[in-house]
Short mmCIF file of N, CA and C in Angstrom, two decimals:
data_model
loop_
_atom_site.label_atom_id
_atom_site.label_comp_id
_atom_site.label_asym_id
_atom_site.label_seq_id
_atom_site.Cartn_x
_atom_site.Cartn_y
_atom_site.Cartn_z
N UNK H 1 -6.67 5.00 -18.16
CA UNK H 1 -5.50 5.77 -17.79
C UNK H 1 -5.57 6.10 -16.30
N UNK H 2 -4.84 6.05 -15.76
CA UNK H 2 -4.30 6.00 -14.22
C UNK H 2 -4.40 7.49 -14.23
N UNK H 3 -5.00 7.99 -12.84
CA UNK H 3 -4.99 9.74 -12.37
C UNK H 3 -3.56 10.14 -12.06
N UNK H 4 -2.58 10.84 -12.19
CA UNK H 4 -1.84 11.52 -11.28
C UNK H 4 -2.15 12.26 -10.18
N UNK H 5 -3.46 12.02 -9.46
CA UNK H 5 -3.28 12.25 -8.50
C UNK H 5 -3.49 11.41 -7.48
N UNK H 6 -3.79 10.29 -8.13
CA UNK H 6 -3.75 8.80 -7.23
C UNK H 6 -2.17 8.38 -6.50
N UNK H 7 -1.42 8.27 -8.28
CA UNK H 7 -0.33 8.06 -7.77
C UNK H 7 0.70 9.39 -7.24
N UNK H 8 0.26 10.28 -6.74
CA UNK H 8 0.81 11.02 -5.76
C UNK H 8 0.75 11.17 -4.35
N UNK H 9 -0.89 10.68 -3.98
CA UNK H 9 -1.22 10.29 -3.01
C UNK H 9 -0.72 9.02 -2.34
N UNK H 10 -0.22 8.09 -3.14
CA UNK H 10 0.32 6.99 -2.95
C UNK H 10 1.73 6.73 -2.61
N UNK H 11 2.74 7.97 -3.39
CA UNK H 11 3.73 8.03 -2.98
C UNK H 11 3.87 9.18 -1.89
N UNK H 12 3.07 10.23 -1.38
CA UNK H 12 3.39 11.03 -0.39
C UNK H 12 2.74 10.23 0.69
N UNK H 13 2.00 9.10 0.53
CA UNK H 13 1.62 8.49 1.53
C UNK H 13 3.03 7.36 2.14
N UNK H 14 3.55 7.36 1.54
CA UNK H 14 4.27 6.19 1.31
C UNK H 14 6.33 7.24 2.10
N UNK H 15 6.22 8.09 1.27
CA UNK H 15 7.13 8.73 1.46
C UNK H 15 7.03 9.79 3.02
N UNK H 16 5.76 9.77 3.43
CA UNK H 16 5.86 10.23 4.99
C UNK H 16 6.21 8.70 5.83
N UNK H 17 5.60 8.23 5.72
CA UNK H 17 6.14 6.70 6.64
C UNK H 17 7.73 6.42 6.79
N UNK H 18 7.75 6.34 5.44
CA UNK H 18 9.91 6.26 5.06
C UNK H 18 10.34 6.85 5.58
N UNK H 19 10.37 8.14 5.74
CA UNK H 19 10.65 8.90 5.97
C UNK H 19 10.84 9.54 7.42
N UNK H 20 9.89 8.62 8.19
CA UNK H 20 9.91 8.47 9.79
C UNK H 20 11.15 7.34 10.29
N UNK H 21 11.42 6.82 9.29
CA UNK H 21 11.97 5.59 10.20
C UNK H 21 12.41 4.74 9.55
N UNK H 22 11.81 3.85 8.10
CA UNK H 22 12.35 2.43 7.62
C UNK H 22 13.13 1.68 7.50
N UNK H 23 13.22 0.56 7.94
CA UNK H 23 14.47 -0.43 8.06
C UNK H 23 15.80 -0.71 7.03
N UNK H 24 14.89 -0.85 5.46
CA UNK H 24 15.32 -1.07 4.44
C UNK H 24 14.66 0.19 3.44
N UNK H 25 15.58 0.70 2.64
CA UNK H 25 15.11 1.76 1.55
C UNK H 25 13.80 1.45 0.72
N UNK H 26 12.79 2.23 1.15
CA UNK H 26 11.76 1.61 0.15
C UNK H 26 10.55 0.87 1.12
N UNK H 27 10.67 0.34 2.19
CA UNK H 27 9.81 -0.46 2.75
C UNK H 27 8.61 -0.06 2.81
N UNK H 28 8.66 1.24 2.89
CA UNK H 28 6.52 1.50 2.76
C UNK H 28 6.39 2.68 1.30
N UNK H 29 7.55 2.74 0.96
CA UNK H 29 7.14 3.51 -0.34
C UNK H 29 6.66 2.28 -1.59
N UNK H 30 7.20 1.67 -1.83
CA UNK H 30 7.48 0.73 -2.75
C UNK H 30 5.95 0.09 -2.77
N UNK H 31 5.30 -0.93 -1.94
CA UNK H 31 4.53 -0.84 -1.20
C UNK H 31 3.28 0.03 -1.54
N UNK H 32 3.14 0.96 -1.34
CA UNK H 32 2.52 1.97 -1.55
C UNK H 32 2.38 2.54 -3.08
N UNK H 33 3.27 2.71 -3.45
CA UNK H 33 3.03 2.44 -4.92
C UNK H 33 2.21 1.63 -5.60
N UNK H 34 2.57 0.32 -5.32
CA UNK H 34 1.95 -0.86 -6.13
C UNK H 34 1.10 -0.88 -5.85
N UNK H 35 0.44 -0.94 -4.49
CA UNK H 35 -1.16 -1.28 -4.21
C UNK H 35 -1.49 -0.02 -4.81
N UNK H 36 -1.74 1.44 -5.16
CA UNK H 36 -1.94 2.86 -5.40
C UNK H 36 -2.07 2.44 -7.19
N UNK H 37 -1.11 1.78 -7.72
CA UNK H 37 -1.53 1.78 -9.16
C UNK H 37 -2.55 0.26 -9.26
N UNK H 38 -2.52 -0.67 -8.32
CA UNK H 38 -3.34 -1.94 -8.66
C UNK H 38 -4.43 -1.32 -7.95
N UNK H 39 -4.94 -0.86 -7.63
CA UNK H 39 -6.22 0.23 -7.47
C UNK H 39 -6.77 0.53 -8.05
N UNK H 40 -6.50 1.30 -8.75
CA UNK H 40 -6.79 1.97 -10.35
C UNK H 40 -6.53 1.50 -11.43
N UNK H 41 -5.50 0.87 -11.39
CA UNK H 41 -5.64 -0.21 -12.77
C UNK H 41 -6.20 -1.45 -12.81
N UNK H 42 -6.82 -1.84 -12.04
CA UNK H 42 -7.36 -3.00 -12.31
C UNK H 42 -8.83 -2.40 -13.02
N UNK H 43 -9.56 -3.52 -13.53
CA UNK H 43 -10.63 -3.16 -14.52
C UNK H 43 -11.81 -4.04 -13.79
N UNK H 44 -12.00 -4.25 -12.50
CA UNK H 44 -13.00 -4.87 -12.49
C UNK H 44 -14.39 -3.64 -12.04
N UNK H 45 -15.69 -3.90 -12.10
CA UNK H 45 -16.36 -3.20 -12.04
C UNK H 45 -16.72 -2.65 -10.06
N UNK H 46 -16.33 -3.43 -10.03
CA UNK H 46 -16.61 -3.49 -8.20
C UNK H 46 -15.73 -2.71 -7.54
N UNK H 47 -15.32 -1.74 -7.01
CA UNK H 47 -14.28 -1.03 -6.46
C UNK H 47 -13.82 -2.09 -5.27
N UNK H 48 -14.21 -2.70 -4.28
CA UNK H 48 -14.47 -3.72 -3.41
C UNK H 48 -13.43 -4.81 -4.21
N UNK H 49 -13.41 -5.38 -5.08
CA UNK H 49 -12.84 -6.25 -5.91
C UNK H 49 -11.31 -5.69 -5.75
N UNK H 50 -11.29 -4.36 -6.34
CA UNK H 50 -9.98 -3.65 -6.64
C UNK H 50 -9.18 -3.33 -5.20
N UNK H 51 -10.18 -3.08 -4.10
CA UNK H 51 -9.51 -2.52 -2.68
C UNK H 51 -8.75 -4.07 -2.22
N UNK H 52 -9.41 -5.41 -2.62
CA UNK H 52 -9.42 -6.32 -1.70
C UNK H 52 -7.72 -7.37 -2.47
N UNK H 53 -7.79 -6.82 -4.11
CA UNK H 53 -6.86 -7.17 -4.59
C UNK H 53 -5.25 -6.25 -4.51
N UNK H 54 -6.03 -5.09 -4.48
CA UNK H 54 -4.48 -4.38 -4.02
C UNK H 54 -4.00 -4.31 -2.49
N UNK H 55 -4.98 -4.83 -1.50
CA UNK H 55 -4.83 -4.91 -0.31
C UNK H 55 -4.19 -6.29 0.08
N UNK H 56 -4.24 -7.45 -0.67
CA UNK H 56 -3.42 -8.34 -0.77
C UNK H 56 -2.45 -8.45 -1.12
N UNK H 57 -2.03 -7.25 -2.47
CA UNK H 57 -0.55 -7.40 -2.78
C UNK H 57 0.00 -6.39 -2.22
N UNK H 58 -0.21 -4.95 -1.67
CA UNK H 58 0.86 -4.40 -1.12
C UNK H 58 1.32 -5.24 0.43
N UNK H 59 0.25 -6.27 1.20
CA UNK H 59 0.22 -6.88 2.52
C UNK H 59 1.32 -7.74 1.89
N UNK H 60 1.18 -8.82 0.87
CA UNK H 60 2.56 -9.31 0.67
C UNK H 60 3.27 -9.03 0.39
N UNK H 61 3.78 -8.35 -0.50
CA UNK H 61 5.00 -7.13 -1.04
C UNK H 61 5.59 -6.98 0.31
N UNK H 62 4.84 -6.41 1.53
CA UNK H 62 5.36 -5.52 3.14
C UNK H 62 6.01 -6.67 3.78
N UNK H 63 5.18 -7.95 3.36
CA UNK H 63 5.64 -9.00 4.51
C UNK H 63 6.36 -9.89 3.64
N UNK H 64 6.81 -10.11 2.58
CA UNK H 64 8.03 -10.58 2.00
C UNK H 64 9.03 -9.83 2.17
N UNK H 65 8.95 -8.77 1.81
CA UNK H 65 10.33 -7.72 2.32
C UNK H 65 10.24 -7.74 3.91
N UNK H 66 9.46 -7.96 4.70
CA UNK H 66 9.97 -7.86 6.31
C UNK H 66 10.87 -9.54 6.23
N UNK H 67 10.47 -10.54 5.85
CA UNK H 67 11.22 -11.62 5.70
C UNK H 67 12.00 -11.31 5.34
N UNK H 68 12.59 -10.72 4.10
CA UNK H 68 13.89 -10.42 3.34
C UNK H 68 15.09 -9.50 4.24
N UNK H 69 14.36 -8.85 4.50
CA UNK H 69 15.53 -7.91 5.65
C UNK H 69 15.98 -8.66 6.83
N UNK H 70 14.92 -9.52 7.35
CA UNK H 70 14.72 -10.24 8.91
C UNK H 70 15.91 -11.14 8.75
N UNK H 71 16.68 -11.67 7.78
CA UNK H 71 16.67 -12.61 7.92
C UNK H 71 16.22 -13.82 7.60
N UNK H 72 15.12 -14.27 6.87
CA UNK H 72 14.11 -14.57 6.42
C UNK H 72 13.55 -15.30 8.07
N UNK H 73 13.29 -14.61 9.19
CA UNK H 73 12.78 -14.85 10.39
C UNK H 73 11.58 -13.99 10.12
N UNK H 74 10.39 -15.22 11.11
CA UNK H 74 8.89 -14.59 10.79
C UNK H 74 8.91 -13.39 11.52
N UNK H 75 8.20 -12.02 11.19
CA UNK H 75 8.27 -11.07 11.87
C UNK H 75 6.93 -11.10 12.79
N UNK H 76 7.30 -10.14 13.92
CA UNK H 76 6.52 -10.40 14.86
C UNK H 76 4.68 -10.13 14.57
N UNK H 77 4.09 -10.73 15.95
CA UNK H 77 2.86 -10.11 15.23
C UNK H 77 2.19 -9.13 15.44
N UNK H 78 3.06 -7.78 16.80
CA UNK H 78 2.88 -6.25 16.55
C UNK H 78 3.45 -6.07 15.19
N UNK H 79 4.61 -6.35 14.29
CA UNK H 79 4.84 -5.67 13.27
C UNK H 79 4.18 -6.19 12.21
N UNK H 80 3.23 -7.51 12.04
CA UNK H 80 2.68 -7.90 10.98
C UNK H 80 1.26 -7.03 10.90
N UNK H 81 0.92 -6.54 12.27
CA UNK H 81 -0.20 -6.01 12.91
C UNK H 81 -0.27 -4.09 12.20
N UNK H 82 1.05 -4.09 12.37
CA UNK H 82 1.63 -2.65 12.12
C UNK H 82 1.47 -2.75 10.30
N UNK H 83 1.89 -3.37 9.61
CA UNK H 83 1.94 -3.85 8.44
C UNK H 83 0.17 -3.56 7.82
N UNK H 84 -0.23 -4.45 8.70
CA UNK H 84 -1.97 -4.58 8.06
C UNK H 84 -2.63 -2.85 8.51
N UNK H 85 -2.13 -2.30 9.40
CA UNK H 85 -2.73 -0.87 9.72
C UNK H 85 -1.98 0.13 8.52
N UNK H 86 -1.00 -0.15 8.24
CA UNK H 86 -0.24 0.48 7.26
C UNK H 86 -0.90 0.31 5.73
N UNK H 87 -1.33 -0.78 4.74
CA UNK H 87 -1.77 -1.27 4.04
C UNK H 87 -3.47 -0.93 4.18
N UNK H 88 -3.89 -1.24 5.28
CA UNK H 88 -5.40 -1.07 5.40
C UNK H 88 -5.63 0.71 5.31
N UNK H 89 -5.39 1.29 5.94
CA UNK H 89 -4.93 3.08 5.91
C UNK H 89 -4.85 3.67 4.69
N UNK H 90 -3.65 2.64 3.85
CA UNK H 90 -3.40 3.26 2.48
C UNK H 90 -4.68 2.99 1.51
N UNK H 91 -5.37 2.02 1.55
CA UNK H 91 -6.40 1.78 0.97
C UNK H 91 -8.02 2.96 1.16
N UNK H 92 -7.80 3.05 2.61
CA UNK H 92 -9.02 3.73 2.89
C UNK H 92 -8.93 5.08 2.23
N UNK H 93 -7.42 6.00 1.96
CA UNK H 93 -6.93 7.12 1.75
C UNK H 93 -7.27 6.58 -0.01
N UNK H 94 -6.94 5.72 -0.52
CA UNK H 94 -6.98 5.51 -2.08
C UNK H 94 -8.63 5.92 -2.41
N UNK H 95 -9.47 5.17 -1.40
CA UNK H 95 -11.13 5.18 -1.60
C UNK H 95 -11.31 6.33 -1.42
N UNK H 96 -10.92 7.17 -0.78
CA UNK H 96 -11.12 8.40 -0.63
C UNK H 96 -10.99 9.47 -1.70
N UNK H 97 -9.63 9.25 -2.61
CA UNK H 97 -9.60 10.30 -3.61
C UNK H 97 -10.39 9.63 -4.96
N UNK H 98 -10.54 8.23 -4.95
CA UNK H 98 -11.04 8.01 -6.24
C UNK H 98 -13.10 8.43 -5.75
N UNK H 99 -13.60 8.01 -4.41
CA UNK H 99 -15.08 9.09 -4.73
C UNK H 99 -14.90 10.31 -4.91
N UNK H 100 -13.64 11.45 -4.24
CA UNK H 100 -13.83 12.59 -4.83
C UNK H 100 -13.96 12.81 -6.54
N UNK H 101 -12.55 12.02 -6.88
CA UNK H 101 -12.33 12.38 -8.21
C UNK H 101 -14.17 12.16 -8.95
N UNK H 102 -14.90 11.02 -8.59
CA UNK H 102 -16.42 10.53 -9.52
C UNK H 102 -16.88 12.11 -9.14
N UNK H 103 -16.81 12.62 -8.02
CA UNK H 103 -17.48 13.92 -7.82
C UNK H 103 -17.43 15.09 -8.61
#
């Protein structure tokens, strides 16, 4: 069973970003979500396993929707750059509440 306080962290993480600025409704919430529950729901024993698989799908989730809005034009590579700091961030913040929670 998934914490509620994972996925809160995931959407107030998600919902301060939006909330600054986003192009399209949803672009770093949505995002943020998914990698926040493929975190915790995945079942492998390795946390490393789980960071590296939800860090792949919220990075594509961000950069299919930057195609989708663009135009389908490649987005640049400050914003793909911006993308991976966004995604990499949300992950480090996920590692963070799941060692408290073992605590």
């Amino acid at each position: 069973m998934i914490k509620q306080k994972v996925l809160i962290a995931g959407f107030f993480y998600g919902l301060i970003f939006e909330s600054l600025g986003a192009e399209a409704p949803g672009f770093y919430l949505l995002p943020a979500m998914v990698a926040a529950f493929l975190y915790f729901k995945f079942l492998f024993m390795l946390k490393a396993v789980n960071a590296v698989l939800a860090f792949v799908s919220g990075l594509f989730l961000m950069i299919f929707w930057a195609f989708a809005t663009n135009g389908w034009e490649t987005p640049s590579l400050k914003f793909t750059s911006h993308i991976f700091m966004y995604v990499f961030l949300l992950l480090i913040l996920l590692y963070i509440f799941s060692y408290a929670e073992k605590k």
